[in-house]
Amino acid sequence: MAMQLVGVIGAGTMGNGIAHVFARCGFNVMLCDVEQRFLDRGLATIAKNLDREVAKNKITAGDKVSTLGRITGVVDRAKMADCDLVIEAATEKFEIKAEIFRELDRLMKSKPEVILASNTSSISVTELLTSVMRPERFIGLHFFNPVPLMKLVEVVRTIATADDVYQTAYEFGKKLGKVPVRTSDKTGFIVNRLLVPYLLDAIRAYEEGVGSIEDIDNAMKLGCGYPMGPFTLLDFVGLETTYYITQVMFEEFKERRFASPPLLKRLVMAGWYGKKTGKGFYDYSDPNNPKANKL
Ligand SMILES: NC(=O)c1ccc[n+]([C@@H]2O[C@H](COP(=O)([O-])OP(=O)(O)OC[C@H]3O[C@@H](n4cnc5c(N)ncnc54)[C@H](O)[C@@H]3O)[C@@H](O)[C@H]2O)c1
């Protein structure tokens, strides 16, 4: 199907990255968030990230202008009724997402061919599709952070997803210059199923005194060739997002390896969400030289 207009719900870390990539690939995008200030922040991040691409000669200054010109910010979700594909990248809470999909389903009644997708990391895509009347048009499209740089997209099929929707979503991933992988709706999909226990184990290792935050990060970078250590990655992903993911995964599997270590919960309760709040496992007062916090 020809996609003319793509809607992205949530202009945060993932939503602005997804809007960026779609617009850079020539799609017109409507980016929606609950308040103008969140949209402004998301659009400013896109502009800054496009500047980086210009500086690296990946795109021209003209490409930057045309990419930004293809993105329209909206607070009123009703304006998205004409979209051909809507990707929800709002806060990782079931009730928030379910309410969004219920409204989109209602708004798009006269658009039977629309594909609705969620970028959820851990919530069951099948549970989300209970909010819509056309479960066969519903899919998971799980992008990775930072979206403009990360090549992977997990295309998540539920038992209700129609073959053509699955195939269209897969091809769509390729059109964005990503490498799509097919996965089914099992909590965590491929990447988080394997990554989350590793990140939680790093926190437990720190709690047990195996090493300092910096030493564990360096060990995994230099010993395993990972581009960043587990604590840097946790701060980058967002500790509240990771905490929420642990709750969903533990609820599903009831295995300790998916349970939140006490320290993660305490950091989240204190509002230390990582890079986005300036404090997490590291302190980002000097963004170029983060220092590990004494925890
Ligand atoms: N952060 C990551 O590394 C990562 C990676 C892959 C997937 N995800 C998933 O992407 C989704 C978004 O995560 P994020 O890290 O971008 O979170 P974020 O907190 O950075 O952004 C979420 C945005 O959603 C907005 N929002 C909340 N309710 C809304 C509503 N009703 N309508 C419109 N916008 C609304 C918020 O205002 C915020 O701007 C989550 O489902 C998360 O699990 C995150």
PDB file of C-alpha atoms and ligand atoms in Angstrom, residues 9-14 32-34 38 77 89-92 96-97 100 119-121 142-143 145 237 241 276, ligand 1:
ATOM      1  CA  ILE A   9       2.353   9.538  18.940  1.00  0.00           C
ATOM      2  CA  GLY A  10       4.756  10.729  21.636  1.00  0.00           C
ATOM      3  CA  ALA A  11       7.571  13.175  20.861  1.00  0.00           C
ATOM      4  CA  GLY A  12       9.959  11.815  23.509  1.00  0.00           C
ATOM      5  CA  THR A  13      13.190   9.860  23.073  1.00  0.00           C
ATOM      6  CA  MET A  14      11.744   7.319  20.647  1.00  0.00           C
ATOM      7  CA  CYS A  32       1.664  14.257  18.390  1.00  0.00           C
ATOM      8  CA  ASP A  33       2.214  14.845  22.096  1.00  0.00           C
ATOM      9  CA  VAL A  34       0.028  15.966  24.966  1.00  0.00           C
ATOM     10  CA  PHE A  38       6.872  18.374  24.625  1.00  0.00           C
ATOM     11  CA  ARG A  77      -5.014  13.764  18.049  1.00  0.00           C
ATOM     12  CA  ALA A  89       5.641   5.765  21.064  1.00  0.00           C
ATOM     13  CA  ALA A  90       4.047   7.182  24.211  1.00  0.00           C
ATOM     14  CA  THR A  91       5.030   6.474  27.802  1.00  0.00           C
ATOM     15  CA  GLU A  92       5.388   2.752  28.598  1.00  0.00           C
ATOM     16  CA  ILE A  96      -1.935   5.409  28.365  1.00  0.00           C
ATOM     17  CA  LYS A  97      -1.414   3.304  25.247  1.00  0.00           C
ATOM     18  CA  ILE A 100      -4.584   6.249  22.604  1.00  0.00           C
ATOM     19  CA  ASN A 119       6.700   0.776  19.693  1.00  0.00           C
ATOM     20  CA  THR A 120       6.223  -0.790  23.135  1.00  0.00           C
ATOM     21  CA  SER A 121       9.252  -2.532  24.601  1.00  0.00           C
ATOM     22  CA  HIS A 142       9.968  -1.870  17.919  1.00  0.00           C
ATOM     23  CA  PHE A 143      12.689   0.638  17.046  1.00  0.00           C
ATOM     24  CA  ASN A 145      17.488   4.140  20.591  1.00  0.00           C
ATOM     25  CA  VAL A 237      17.504   3.993  27.868  1.00  0.00           C
ATOM     26  CA  THR A 241      11.418   2.817  31.304  1.00  0.00           C
ATOM     27  CA  LYS A 276      17.134  12.649  30.547  1.00  0.00           C
TER      28      LYS A 276
HETATM   29  N1  LIG B   1      13.904   4.590  25.544  1.00  0.00           N
HETATM   30  C1  LIG B   1      14.261   3.521  24.827  1.00  0.00           C
HETATM   31  O1  LIG B   1      15.440   3.184  24.699  1.00  0.00           O
HETATM   32  C2  LIG B   1      13.194   2.715  24.103  1.00  0.00           C
HETATM   33  C3  LIG B   1      13.600   1.807  23.087  1.00  0.00           C
HETATM   34  C4  LIG B   1      12.612   1.117  22.378  1.00  0.00           C
HETATM   35  C5  LIG B   1      11.268   1.304  22.676  1.00  0.00           C
HETATM   36  N2  LIG B   1      10.920   2.173  23.681  1.00  0.00           N
HETATM   37  C6  LIG B   1       9.490   2.354  23.927  1.00  0.00           C
HETATM   38  O2  LIG B   1       9.080   3.559  23.292  1.00  0.00           O
HETATM   39  C7  LIG B   1       8.012   4.158  24.026  1.00  0.00           C
HETATM   40  C8  LIG B   1       8.381   5.574  24.393  1.00  0.00           C
HETATM   41  O3  LIG B   1       9.537   5.553  25.203  1.00  0.00           O
HETATM   42  P1  LIG B   1      10.471   6.852  25.339  1.00  0.00           P
HETATM   43  O4  LIG B   1      11.760   6.363  25.886  1.00  0.00           O
HETATM   44  O5  LIG B   1      10.440   7.636  24.056  1.00  0.00           O
HETATM   45  O6  LIG B   1       9.676   7.661  26.482  1.00  0.00           O
HETATM   46  P2  LIG B   1       9.736   9.239  26.756  1.00  0.00           P
HETATM   47  O7  LIG B   1       9.305   9.402  28.174  1.00  0.00           O
HETATM   48  O8  LIG B   1      11.030   9.815  26.338  1.00  0.00           O
HETATM   49  O9  LIG B   1       8.608   9.834  25.778  1.00  0.00           O
HETATM   50  C9  LIG B   1       7.249   9.516  25.912  1.00  0.00           C
HETATM   51  C10 LIG B   1       6.454  10.683  25.344  1.00  0.00           C
HETATM   52  O10 LIG B   1       5.083  10.279  25.271  1.00  0.00           O
HETATM   53  C11 LIG B   1       4.306  11.416  25.575  1.00  0.00           C
HETATM   54  N3  LIG B   1       2.948  10.997  25.931  1.00  0.00           N
HETATM   55  C12 LIG B   1       2.492  10.456  27.086  1.00  0.00           C
HETATM   56  N4  LIG B   1       1.172  10.230  27.008  1.00  0.00           N
HETATM   57  C13 LIG B   1       0.792  10.621  25.766  1.00  0.00           C
HETATM   58  C14 LIG B   1      -0.466  10.656  25.090  1.00  0.00           C
HETATM   59  N5  LIG B   1      -1.578  10.235  25.687  1.00  0.00           N
HETATM   60  N6  LIG B   1      -0.497  11.136  23.823  1.00  0.00           N
HETATM   61  C15 LIG B   1       0.639  11.573  23.218  1.00  0.00           C
HETATM   62  N7  LIG B   1       1.842  11.573  23.814  1.00  0.00           N
HETATM   63  C16 LIG B   1       1.916  11.112  25.073  1.00  0.00           C
HETATM   64  C17 LIG B   1       5.060  12.076  26.725  1.00  0.00           C
HETATM   65  O11 LIG B   1       4.646  13.412  26.917  1.00  0.00           O
HETATM   66  C18 LIG B   1       6.501  11.940  26.229  1.00  0.00           C
HETATM   67  O12 LIG B   1       6.883  13.053  25.439  1.00  0.00           O
HETATM   68  C19 LIG B   1       7.773   3.238  25.229  1.00  0.00           C
HETATM   69  O13 LIG B   1       6.748   2.340  24.905  1.00  0.00           O
HETATM   70  C20 LIG B   1       9.091   2.509  25.384  1.00  0.00           C
HETATM   71  O14 LIG B   1       8.948   1.246  26.009  1.00  0.00           O
HETATM   72  C21 LIG B   1      11.846   2.895  24.381  1.00  0.00           C
END
